[in-house]
Structure formats: structure tokens, C-alpha cells
Amino acid sequence: MARLPKVIVGAVGVALALAGCSSTNNTPSAENSLGTITAGSLTICSDIPFKPFEYEDASTPTGYTGFDIDLMSAIAGQLNLKLVVVATDFDALQSGAALAAGQCDVGASAITITDARKANIDFSDPYYDSLQSLLVPVNSGITSLADLAGKRIGVQTGTTGETYATQNKPASATIVSFPSDGEEWPALQAGQVDALLQDYPVNNQHVKDDPSYVIVAKYQTDEQYGFAMAQGKNPALLQAINAALQTLRDNGTYTTIYDKYFS
Ligand code: ARG
């Protein structure tokens, strides 16, 4: 419930952006050489919280922090742009709708590169390798998906975790889909679901924050995250982001940011 207002705000945002967006192409110009939706800024959409990739932090210029946010901030720096973060519903992001509506230049939200998503989205080069996992309360007796027969599995709507759970759960298990980790994790803590199936680094963060939960299974789904852009909309910006990412890998900045969140 707590999340409902944000979902509505997100939907209104998409509608407003659609209404105000007559041209579909952001044409680079002298004042805006990369054709971003706001000259001088790199505006990113992100579904928050998804710690350690994106979460609130009032002490930063954008109001958010995390691996995606720091990496995007460094990329914006390379491009001489100011980073702006727009909190966006993940399902609207992964479907390509928020991007097509011109809500932001780039989706930076731990988004797994998939063939289905490529139908609507241009992805950057991969920037993070990931996998799925099962999080349960310590001493629950649950050690695998098979143990969830007749029980409830929490997932985030529109995610690869939702797909994996749906395809691999026991027939009698129920999938409960939440709009974000901001509802999913409290639901597990409140006992409203018996397990969470989602990206390993995020479940692992929950264990770090609250050791009364444990990861009992990892699923090697060979996922890679990419930054997402509306398909065909701004190839020059996509190229610039890939070049900046490579520069940050070459000069050690990528490793510094990676170590800050994952070592
Ligand atoms: N990697 C998963 C996917 O792409 C989950 C991403 C969720 N991201 C987020 N910021 N909530 O489906």
C-alpha cells in the first residue's frame, strides 16, 4: 500500500511525458550535442529501492546512491552532463514504455539484458553479471524451491526473478508479485510471503542488513545488466555511454565503484 502513490505518480508522469512529446527523436544540436531530453543533463529512470544498485541518500546531489547511480554519475561526468534521477516503476521501465514516452534518456535499474526486452529497448554494453536467488527466514526449514509447495513466493512484477519463479516453482506454490523491493522485503519480514526470489546481490544485501534471513539457493541464470534506451531513439547517446563506460573500465573508476558496493 505504501507504494501506491508512487505507482500513480509514475503513471501520470508517463502520461504527461507522452502528452508533451511530439517528436520521437532527440536530435543532437549545437547546444545539446548528445540530444538529451534536457540540455546539459543526463536524465535516468530507476526503480528505487533496489539496494545496493539504487536507493535513497539525501546527502548526494541527486538524492540517490548505489552502484548504478554512482556509475551513471561517472558516465554523466565523462559526457559533461549533470545527472538527474527520476524514480520510475520497474515494470514501465523494462517494457520500454517509460523510455518511449521520453521520461528519461536512460534506464539505469539493474535491468537484465533479454531478447524479449530488445524488442523495445536498445541496451548498452553489459556492465554487471548477475544471477537469481532464494531468500527465506533462518530456521524456516526451506532449502529449495521444491520446499515451497503450498507456500507463497514473493517476486517483483516484470522482473527476471518473476519469470524464473513462475517457470520453476512447484505447481501448488503461489507467486505474489510486488511493484518493488520496497514492498517485497517488508512482506517477507511480516511473514506475508514465505520466500523472495530475486537478483542475488539484492537478496544478499538483505542478509547483510538483517541476518535473520538467509539465501538457501542460487540459480545460475547468467544474467547481465545493461543501461536501457528507447529503441532507435538516440544512437549517438548510446555510443557515447558505451565509450564512457569503457573509459571508466580502463581508468579504474569502474573497479573503485564496484569495490565500494561489492567487496
Ligand atoms: N535484474 C532484474 C530484471 O531485470 C531485476 C531488476 C529490478 N531492478 C530494480 N531497480 N528494481 O528483471
PDB file of C-alpha atoms and ligand atoms in Angstrom:
ATOM      1  CA  MET A   1       0.000   0.000   0.000  1.00  0.00           C
ATOM      2  CA  ALA A   2       2.737   2.436   0.971  1.00  0.00           C
ATOM      3  CA  ARG A   3       3.950   2.218  -2.582  1.00  0.00           C
ATOM      4  CA  LEU A   4       0.651   3.026  -4.294  1.00  0.00           C
ATOM      5  CA  PRO A   5       1.093   6.804  -4.539  1.00  0.00           C
ATOM      6  CA  LYS A   6       4.458   6.382  -6.272  1.00  0.00           C
ATOM      7  CA  VAL A   7       2.970   3.993  -8.846  1.00  0.00           C
ATOM      8  CA  ILE A   8       0.256   6.529  -9.615  1.00  0.00           C
ATOM      9  CA  VAL A   9       2.805   9.330  -9.850  1.00  0.00           C
ATOM     10  CA  GLY A  10       4.828   7.171 -12.247  1.00  0.00           C
ATOM     11  CA  ALA A  11       1.808   6.509 -14.472  1.00  0.00           C
ATOM     12  CA  VAL A  12       0.878  10.191 -14.512  1.00  0.00           C
ATOM     13  CA  GLY A  13       4.474  11.023 -15.342  1.00  0.00           C
ATOM     14  CA  VAL A  14       4.368   8.722 -18.365  1.00  0.00           C
ATOM     15  CA  ALA A  15       1.057  10.225 -19.484  1.00  0.00           C
ATOM     16  CA  LEU A  16       2.368  13.781 -19.116  1.00  0.00           C
ATOM     17  CA  ALA A  17       5.547  12.947 -20.953  1.00  0.00           C
ATOM     18  CA  LEU A  18       3.514  11.365 -23.758  1.00  0.00           C
ATOM     19  CA  ALA A  19       1.252  14.405 -23.985  1.00  0.00           C
ATOM     20  CA  GLY A  20       4.192  16.802 -24.190  1.00  0.00           C
ATOM     21  CA  CYS A  21       6.299  14.753 -26.546  1.00  0.00           C
ATOM     22  CA  SER A  22       5.522  15.477 -30.176  1.00  0.00           C
ATOM     23  CA  SER A  23       8.726  14.379 -31.857  1.00  0.00           C
ATOM     24  CA  THR A  24      10.140  10.934 -31.175  1.00  0.00           C
ATOM     25  CA  ASN A  25      13.729  11.738 -31.992  1.00  0.00           C
ATOM     26  CA  ASN A  26      16.039  13.768 -29.838  1.00  0.00           C
ATOM     27  CA  THR A  27      18.116  15.421 -32.488  1.00  0.00           C
ATOM     28  CA  PRO A  28      21.585  16.467 -31.459  1.00  0.00           C
ATOM     29  CA  SER A  29      22.099  20.227 -31.871  1.00  0.00           C
ATOM     30  CA  ALA A  30      24.858  22.746 -31.176  1.00  0.00           C
ATOM     31  CA  GLU A  31      23.523  23.428 -27.656  1.00  0.00           C
ATOM     32  CA  ASN A  32      22.684  19.801 -26.980  1.00  0.00           C
ATOM     33  CA  SER A  33      25.259  17.744 -28.850  1.00  0.00           C
ATOM     34  CA  LEU A  34      24.063  14.421 -27.404  1.00  0.00           C
ATOM     35  CA  GLY A  35      20.377  15.206 -27.849  1.00  0.00           C
ATOM     36  CA  THR A  36      19.401  14.509 -24.238  1.00  0.00           C
ATOM     37  CA  ILE A  37      15.809  15.255 -23.194  1.00  0.00           C
ATOM     38  CA  THR A  38      17.073  18.207 -21.124  1.00  0.00           C
ATOM     39  CA  ALA A  39      20.104  20.059 -22.474  1.00  0.00           C
ATOM     40  CA  GLY A  40      23.052  19.799 -20.070  1.00  0.00           C
ATOM     41  CA  SER A  41      21.553  16.869 -18.153  1.00  0.00           C
ATOM     42  CA  LEU A  42      21.598  13.103 -18.363  1.00  0.00           C
ATOM     43  CA  THR A  43      18.212  12.059 -17.027  1.00  0.00           C
ATOM     44  CA  ILE A  44      17.948   8.473 -15.839  1.00  0.00           C
ATOM     45  CA  CYS A  45      14.923   6.403 -14.797  1.00  0.00           C
ATOM     46  CA  SER A  46      15.436   3.999 -11.923  1.00  0.00           C
ATOM     47  CA  ASP A  47      13.161   1.827  -9.805  1.00  0.00           C
ATOM     48  CA  ILE A  48      14.075   2.543  -6.194  1.00  0.00           C
ATOM     49  CA  PRO A  49      14.821   0.946  -3.739  1.00  0.00           C
ATOM     50  CA  PHE A  50      16.945  -1.862  -5.165  1.00  0.00           C
ATOM     51  CA  LYS A  51      19.870  -1.745  -2.751  1.00  0.00           C
ATOM     52  CA  PRO A  52      22.853  -1.836  -3.418  1.00  0.00           C
ATOM     53  CA  PHE A  53      22.129  -0.692  -7.007  1.00  0.00           C
ATOM     54  CA  GLU A  54      19.791   2.248  -6.298  1.00  0.00           C
ATOM     55  CA  TYR A  55      18.472   3.625  -3.026  1.00  0.00           C
ATOM     56  CA  GLU A  56      17.753   6.932  -1.318  1.00  0.00           C
ATOM     57  CA  ASP A  57      20.577   9.026   0.132  1.00  0.00           C
ATOM     58  CA  ALA A  58      19.753  12.625   0.998  1.00  0.00           C
ATOM     59  CA  SER A  59      23.460  13.526   1.180  1.00  0.00           C
ATOM     60  CA  THR A  60      24.107  13.144  -2.572  1.00  0.00           C
ATOM     61  CA  PRO A  61      23.357  15.731  -5.292  1.00  0.00           C
ATOM     62  CA  THR A  62      20.676  13.502  -6.866  1.00  0.00           C
ATOM     63  CA  GLY A  63      19.160  12.294  -3.576  1.00  0.00           C
ATOM     64  CA  TYR A  64      20.062   8.706  -4.502  1.00  0.00           C
ATOM     65  CA  THR A  65      23.066   6.424  -4.352  1.00  0.00           C
ATOM     66  CA  GLY A  66      24.122   2.873  -5.254  1.00  0.00           C
ATOM     67  CA  PHE A  67      26.210   1.079  -7.854  1.00  0.00           C
ATOM     68  CA  ASP A  68      24.019   2.096 -10.813  1.00  0.00           C
ATOM     69  CA  ILE A  69      23.714   5.679  -9.611  1.00  0.00           C
ATOM     70  CA  ASP A  70      27.460   6.093  -8.991  1.00  0.00           C
ATOM     71  CA  LEU A  71      28.346   4.501 -12.316  1.00  0.00           C
ATOM     72  CA  MET A  72      25.837   6.685 -14.154  1.00  0.00           C
ATOM     73  CA  SER A  73      27.106   9.719 -12.287  1.00  0.00           C
ATOM     74  CA  ALA A  74      30.641   8.934 -13.514  1.00  0.00           C
ATOM     75  CA  ILE A  75      29.335   8.392 -17.059  1.00  0.00           C
ATOM     76  CA  ALA A  76      27.484  11.732 -16.926  1.00  0.00           C
ATOM     77  CA  GLY A  77      30.747  13.313 -15.746  1.00  0.00           C
ATOM     78  CA  GLN A  78      32.565  11.873 -18.771  1.00  0.00           C
ATOM     79  CA  LEU A  79      29.905  13.403 -21.022  1.00  0.00           C
ATOM     80  CA  ASN A  80      29.941  16.785 -19.232  1.00  0.00           C
ATOM     81  CA  LEU A  81      26.323  16.324 -18.217  1.00  0.00           C
ATOM     82  CA  LYS A  82      24.599  16.699 -14.866  1.00  0.00           C
ATOM     83  CA  LEU A  83      22.928  13.538 -13.563  1.00  0.00           C
ATOM     84  CA  VAL A  84      19.196  13.728 -12.833  1.00  0.00           C
ATOM     85  CA  VAL A  85      17.350  10.706 -11.374  1.00  0.00           C
ATOM     86  CA  VAL A  86      13.647  10.061 -11.951  1.00  0.00           C
ATOM     87  CA  ALA A  87      12.098   7.360  -9.729  1.00  0.00           C
ATOM     88  CA  THR A  88      10.188   5.094 -12.111  1.00  0.00           C
ATOM     89  CA  ASP A  89       8.091   1.945 -11.801  1.00  0.00           C
ATOM     90  CA  PHE A  90      10.214  -1.024 -12.898  1.00  0.00           C
ATOM     91  CA  ASP A  91       7.538  -2.686 -14.995  1.00  0.00           C
ATOM     92  CA  ALA A  92       7.069   0.514 -17.036  1.00  0.00           C
ATOM     93  CA  LEU A  93      10.838   0.683 -17.436  1.00  0.00           C
ATOM     94  CA  GLN A  94      11.507  -2.905 -18.518  1.00  0.00           C
ATOM     95  CA  SER A  95       8.611  -2.820 -21.008  1.00  0.00           C
ATOM     96  CA  GLY A  96      10.182   0.194 -22.711  1.00  0.00           C
ATOM     97  CA  ALA A  97       7.061   2.359 -22.052  1.00  0.00           C
ATOM     98  CA  ALA A  98       8.712   4.942 -19.782  1.00  0.00           C
ATOM     99  CA  LEU A  99      11.628   5.274 -22.221  1.00  0.00           C
ATOM    100  CA  ALA A 100       9.407   5.547 -25.305  1.00  0.00           C
ATOM    101  CA  ALA A 101       7.411   8.254 -23.502  1.00  0.00           C
ATOM    102  CA  GLY A 102      10.567  10.336 -23.102  1.00  0.00           C
ATOM    103  CA  GLN A 103      10.522  10.278 -19.296  1.00  0.00           C
ATOM    104  CA  CYS A 104      14.298   9.959 -19.262  1.00  0.00           C
ATOM    105  CA  ASP A 105      17.298   9.375 -21.508  1.00  0.00           C
ATOM    106  CA  VAL A 106      18.384   6.096 -19.972  1.00  0.00           C
ATOM    107  CA  GLY A 107      17.030   3.382 -17.694  1.00  0.00           C
ATOM    108  CA  ALA A 108      19.632   2.519 -15.040  1.00  0.00           C
ATOM    109  CA  SER A 109      17.921  -0.001 -12.819  1.00  0.00           C
ATOM    110  CA  ALA A 110      19.826  -3.304 -12.680  1.00  0.00           C
ATOM    111  CA  ILE A 111      17.962  -4.227 -15.866  1.00  0.00           C
ATOM    112  CA  THR A 112      18.851  -7.643 -17.258  1.00  0.00           C
ATOM    113  CA  ILE A 113      19.517  -7.684 -20.993  1.00  0.00           C
ATOM    114  CA  THR A 114      16.995 -10.119 -22.526  1.00  0.00           C
ATOM    115  CA  ASP A 115      15.955 -10.858 -26.105  1.00  0.00           C
ATOM    116  CA  ALA A 116      12.319 -10.064 -25.270  1.00  0.00           C
ATOM    117  CA  ARG A 117      13.270  -6.619 -23.951  1.00  0.00           C
ATOM    118  CA  LYS A 118      15.447  -5.937 -27.008  1.00  0.00           C
ATOM    119  CA  ALA A 119      12.204  -5.725 -29.000  1.00  0.00           C
ATOM    120  CA  ASN A 120      11.620  -2.286 -27.423  1.00  0.00           C
ATOM    121  CA  ILE A 121      14.949  -1.349 -25.901  1.00  0.00           C
ATOM    122  CA  ASP A 122      18.495  -0.633 -27.043  1.00  0.00           C
ATOM    123  CA  PHE A 123      20.894  -1.861 -24.373  1.00  0.00           C
ATOM    124  CA  SER A 124      24.360  -0.547 -23.597  1.00  0.00           C
ATOM    125  CA  ASP A 125      27.261  -2.947 -23.310  1.00  0.00           C
ATOM    126  CA  PRO A 126      26.791  -5.190 -20.248  1.00  0.00           C
ATOM    127  CA  TYR A 127      28.068  -3.660 -17.009  1.00  0.00           C
ATOM    128  CA  TYR A 128      27.292  -6.268 -14.307  1.00  0.00           C
ATOM    129  CA  ASP A 129      26.956 -10.088 -14.180  1.00  0.00           C
ATOM    130  CA  SER A 130      24.123 -11.405 -12.060  1.00  0.00           C
ATOM    131  CA  LEU A 131      22.050 -14.441 -11.050  1.00  0.00           C
ATOM    132  CA  GLN A 132      18.851 -15.342  -9.191  1.00  0.00           C
ATOM    133  CA  SER A 133      18.492 -16.498  -5.573  1.00  0.00           C
ATOM    134  CA  LEU A 134      16.024 -17.636  -2.926  1.00  0.00           C
ATOM    135  CA  LEU A 135      15.811 -15.746   0.386  1.00  0.00           C
ATOM    136  CA  VAL A 136      13.997 -17.226   3.414  1.00  0.00           C
ATOM    137  CA  PRO A 137      13.908 -16.713   7.195  1.00  0.00           C
ATOM    138  CA  VAL A 138      16.671 -18.540   9.090  1.00  0.00           C
ATOM    139  CA  ASN A 139      15.279 -21.814  10.526  1.00  0.00           C
ATOM    140  CA  SER A 140      12.328 -21.848   8.097  1.00  0.00           C
ATOM    141  CA  GLY A 141      13.288 -25.362   7.046  1.00  0.00           C
ATOM    142  CA  ILE A 142      13.027 -24.246   3.396  1.00  0.00           C
ATOM    143  CA  THR A 143      16.129 -25.123   1.407  1.00  0.00           C
ATOM    144  CA  SER A 144      14.903 -25.079  -2.193  1.00  0.00           C
ATOM    145  CA  LEU A 145      12.007 -24.104  -4.444  1.00  0.00           C
ATOM    146  CA  ALA A 146      10.609 -27.639  -4.012  1.00  0.00           C
ATOM    147  CA  ASP A 147      10.079 -26.908  -0.298  1.00  0.00           C
ATOM    148  CA  LEU A 148       7.709 -24.076  -1.219  1.00  0.00           C
ATOM    149  CA  ALA A 149       4.856 -26.385  -2.255  1.00  0.00           C
ATOM    150  CA  GLY A 150       1.646 -24.823  -0.929  1.00  0.00           C
ATOM    151  CA  LYS A 151       3.541 -21.677   0.117  1.00  0.00           C
ATOM    152  CA  ARG A 152       3.881 -18.103  -1.182  1.00  0.00           C
ATOM    153  CA  ILE A 153       6.872 -16.805  -3.153  1.00  0.00           C
ATOM    154  CA  GLY A 154       7.372 -13.032  -3.343  1.00  0.00           C
ATOM    155  CA  VAL A 155       8.742 -11.515  -6.571  1.00  0.00           C
ATOM    156  CA  GLN A 156       8.884  -8.100  -8.255  1.00  0.00           C
ATOM    157  CA  THR A 157       6.485  -7.514 -11.150  1.00  0.00           C
ATOM    158  CA  GLY A 158       8.086  -7.609 -14.589  1.00  0.00           C
ATOM    159  CA  THR A 159      11.434  -8.992 -13.413  1.00  0.00           C
ATOM    160  CA  THR A 160      13.508 -11.956 -14.492  1.00  0.00           C
ATOM    161  CA  GLY A 161      13.017 -13.262 -10.935  1.00  0.00           C
ATOM    162  CA  GLU A 162       9.261 -13.334 -11.513  1.00  0.00           C
ATOM    163  CA  THR A 163       9.809 -15.282 -14.734  1.00  0.00           C
ATOM    164  CA  TYR A 164      12.216 -17.738 -13.097  1.00  0.00           C
ATOM    165  CA  ALA A 165       9.875 -18.350 -10.148  1.00  0.00           C
ATOM    166  CA  THR A 166       6.866 -18.839 -12.420  1.00  0.00           C
ATOM    167  CA  GLN A 167       8.715 -21.359 -14.582  1.00  0.00           C
ATOM    168  CA  ASN A 168      10.362 -23.333 -11.775  1.00  0.00           C
ATOM    169  CA  LYS A 169       8.033 -23.278  -8.755  1.00  0.00           C
ATOM    170  CA  PRO A 170       6.156 -26.332  -7.547  1.00  0.00           C
ATOM    171  CA  ALA A 171       2.622 -26.368  -9.004  1.00  0.00           C
ATOM    172  CA  SER A 172       0.967 -25.672  -5.640  1.00  0.00           C
ATOM    173  CA  ALA A 173       3.142 -22.658  -4.752  1.00  0.00           C
ATOM    174  CA  THR A 174       1.615 -19.187  -5.203  1.00  0.00           C
ATOM    175  CA  ILE A 175       3.528 -16.309  -6.783  1.00  0.00           C
ATOM    176  CA  VAL A 176       2.870 -12.965  -5.079  1.00  0.00           C
ATOM    177  CA  SER A 177       4.074 -10.043  -7.247  1.00  0.00           C
ATOM    178  CA  PHE A 178       5.017  -6.698  -5.707  1.00  0.00           C
ATOM    179  CA  PRO A 179       5.692  -3.412  -7.542  1.00  0.00           C
ATOM    180  CA  SER A 180       9.141  -3.088  -5.962  1.00  0.00           C
ATOM    181  CA  ASP A 181      11.600  -4.435  -3.397  1.00  0.00           C
ATOM    182  CA  GLY A 182      10.261  -1.662  -1.176  1.00  0.00           C
ATOM    183  CA  GLU A 183       7.122  -3.777  -0.636  1.00  0.00           C
ATOM    184  CA  GLU A 184       8.571  -7.217  -1.290  1.00  0.00           C
ATOM    185  CA  TRP A 185      11.142  -7.200   1.510  1.00  0.00           C
ATOM    186  CA  PRO A 186       8.783  -5.850   4.225  1.00  0.00           C
ATOM    187  CA  ALA A 187       6.252  -8.516   3.147  1.00  0.00           C
ATOM    188  CA  LEU A 188       8.816 -11.248   3.840  1.00  0.00           C
ATOM    189  CA  GLN A 189       9.674  -9.645   7.176  1.00  0.00           C
ATOM    190  CA  ALA A 190       5.967  -9.508   8.056  1.00  0.00           C
ATOM    191  CA  GLY A 191       5.504 -13.183   7.149  1.00  0.00           C
ATOM    192  CA  GLN A 192       3.095 -12.362   4.303  1.00  0.00           C
ATOM    193  CA  VAL A 193       5.243 -14.422   1.928  1.00  0.00           C
ATOM    194  CA  ASP A 194       7.488 -17.396   2.717  1.00  0.00           C
ATOM    195  CA  ALA A 195      10.402 -16.564   0.415  1.00  0.00           C
ATOM    196  CA  LEU A 196      11.703 -13.962  -2.038  1.00  0.00           C
ATOM    197  CA  LEU A 197      13.048 -14.962  -5.413  1.00  0.00           C
ATOM    198  CA  GLN A 198      15.091 -12.190  -6.984  1.00  0.00           C
ATOM    199  CA  ASP A 199      18.541 -10.991  -8.054  1.00  0.00           C
ATOM    200  CA  TYR A 200      21.258 -12.414  -5.784  1.00  0.00           C
ATOM    201  CA  PRO A 201      23.039  -9.124  -4.941  1.00  0.00           C
ATOM    202  CA  VAL A 202      19.802  -7.607  -3.607  1.00  0.00           C
ATOM    203  CA  ASN A 203      18.839 -10.643  -1.521  1.00  0.00           C
ATOM    204  CA  ASN A 204      22.441 -10.726  -0.301  1.00  0.00           C
ATOM    205  CA  GLN A 205      22.103  -7.084   0.782  1.00  0.00           C
ATOM    206  CA  HIS A 206      19.016  -8.054   2.801  1.00  0.00           C
ATOM    207  CA  VAL A 207      21.066 -10.727   4.610  1.00  0.00           C
ATOM    208  CA  LYS A 208      23.744  -8.123   5.376  1.00  0.00           C
ATOM    209  CA  ASP A 209      21.088  -5.749   6.724  1.00  0.00           C
ATOM    210  CA  ASP A 210      19.190  -8.440   8.655  1.00  0.00           C
ATOM    211  CA  PRO A 211      20.986 -11.740   9.421  1.00  0.00           C
ATOM    212  CA  SER A 212      17.724 -13.392  10.480  1.00  0.00           C
ATOM    213  CA  TYR A 213      17.310 -14.129   6.744  1.00  0.00           C
ATOM    214  CA  VAL A 214      19.430 -16.465   4.645  1.00  0.00           C
ATOM    215  CA  ILE A 215      19.960 -17.284   0.970  1.00  0.00           C
ATOM    216  CA  VAL A 216      19.362 -21.026   0.570  1.00  0.00           C
ATOM    217  CA  ALA A 217      19.674 -21.354  -3.216  1.00  0.00           C
ATOM    218  CA  LYS A 218      21.393 -19.602  -6.113  1.00  0.00           C
ATOM    219  CA  TYR A 219      20.282 -20.087  -9.731  1.00  0.00           C
ATOM    220  CA  GLN A 220      22.934 -19.566 -12.411  1.00  0.00           C
ATOM    221  CA  THR A 221      20.767 -17.657 -14.887  1.00  0.00           C
ATOM    222  CA  ASP A 222      23.797 -15.971 -16.493  1.00  0.00           C
ATOM    223  CA  GLU A 223      22.190 -12.533 -16.469  1.00  0.00           C
ATOM    224  CA  GLN A 224      23.930  -9.340 -17.457  1.00  0.00           C
ATOM    225  CA  TYR A 225      22.692  -5.849 -16.664  1.00  0.00           C
ATOM    226  CA  GLY A 226      22.661  -3.132 -19.303  1.00  0.00           C
ATOM    227  CA  PHE A 227      21.625   0.509 -19.415  1.00  0.00           C
ATOM    228  CA  ALA A 228      18.404   0.841 -21.389  1.00  0.00           C
ATOM    229  CA  MET A 229      17.344   3.340 -24.041  1.00  0.00           C
ATOM    230  CA  ALA A 230      14.249   3.685 -26.185  1.00  0.00           C
ATOM    231  CA  GLN A 231      14.860   1.623 -29.294  1.00  0.00           C
ATOM    232  CA  GLY A 232      16.400   3.565 -32.154  1.00  0.00           C
ATOM    233  CA  LYS A 233      15.803   6.911 -30.478  1.00  0.00           C
ATOM    234  CA  ASN A 234      19.306   8.224 -29.838  1.00  0.00           C
ATOM    235  CA  PRO A 235      22.138   6.035 -31.153  1.00  0.00           C
ATOM    236  CA  ALA A 236      24.676   8.844 -30.625  1.00  0.00           C
ATOM    237  CA  LEU A 237      23.953   8.913 -26.897  1.00  0.00           C
ATOM    238  CA  LEU A 238      24.093   5.121 -26.685  1.00  0.00           C
ATOM    239  CA  GLN A 239      27.500   5.158 -28.360  1.00  0.00           C
ATOM    240  CA  ALA A 240      28.723   7.909 -26.039  1.00  0.00           C
ATOM    241  CA  ILE A 241      27.581   5.936 -22.981  1.00  0.00           C
ATOM    242  CA  ASN A 242      29.375   2.800 -24.178  1.00  0.00           C
ATOM    243  CA  ALA A 243      32.544   4.822 -24.820  1.00  0.00           C
ATOM    244  CA  ALA A 244      32.324   6.427 -21.361  1.00  0.00           C
ATOM    245  CA  LEU A 245      31.786   3.014 -19.745  1.00  0.00           C
ATOM    246  CA  GLN A 246      34.897   1.708 -21.488  1.00  0.00           C
ATOM    247  CA  THR A 247      36.913   4.727 -20.325  1.00  0.00           C
ATOM    248  CA  LEU A 248      35.767   4.106 -16.728  1.00  0.00           C
ATOM    249  CA  ARG A 249      36.767   0.448 -17.005  1.00  0.00           C
ATOM    250  CA  ASP A 250      40.171   1.418 -18.426  1.00  0.00           C
ATOM    251  CA  ASN A 251      40.950   4.131 -15.871  1.00  0.00           C
ATOM    252  CA  GLY A 252      39.966   2.098 -12.798  1.00  0.00           C
ATOM    253  CA  THR A 253      36.874   4.105 -11.845  1.00  0.00           C
ATOM    254  CA  TYR A 254      34.578   1.146 -12.570  1.00  0.00           C
ATOM    255  CA  THR A 255      36.573  -1.036 -10.149  1.00  0.00           C
ATOM    256  CA  THR A 256      36.565   1.652  -7.454  1.00  0.00           C
ATOM    257  CA  ILE A 257      32.768   1.933  -7.659  1.00  0.00           C
ATOM    258  CA  TYR A 258      32.367  -1.866  -7.835  1.00  0.00           C
ATOM    259  CA  ASP A 259      34.514  -2.373  -4.730  1.00  0.00           C
ATOM    260  CA  LYS A 260      32.554   0.270  -2.825  1.00  0.00           C
ATOM    261  CA  TYR A 261      29.379  -1.834  -3.095  1.00  0.00           C
ATOM    262  CA  PHE A 262      30.504  -5.427  -3.597  1.00  0.00           C
ATOM    263  CA  SER A 263      33.841  -6.150  -1.917  1.00  0.00           C
TER     264      SER A 263
HETATM  265  N1  ARG B   1      17.546  -7.791 -12.991  1.00  0.00           N
HETATM  266  C1  ARG B   1      16.125  -7.997 -12.826  1.00  0.00           C
HETATM  267  C2  ARG B   1      15.420  -7.725 -14.124  1.00  0.00           C
HETATM  268  O1  ARG B   1      15.954  -7.081 -14.969  1.00  0.00           O
HETATM  269  C3  ARG B   1      15.528  -7.160 -11.718  1.00  0.00           C
HETATM  270  C4  ARG B   1      15.793  -5.699 -11.797  1.00  0.00           C
HETATM  271  C5  ARG B   1      14.975  -4.862 -10.839  1.00  0.00           C
HETATM  272  N2  ARG B   1      15.533  -3.551 -10.744  1.00  0.00           N
HETATM  273  C6  ARG B   1      15.098  -2.627  -9.875  1.00  0.00           C
HETATM  274  N3  ARG B   1      15.735  -1.499  -9.792  1.00  0.00           N
HETATM  275  N4  ARG B   1      14.042  -2.851  -9.150  1.00  0.00           N
HETATM  276  O2  ARG B   1      14.310  -8.114 -14.334  1.00  0.00           O
END
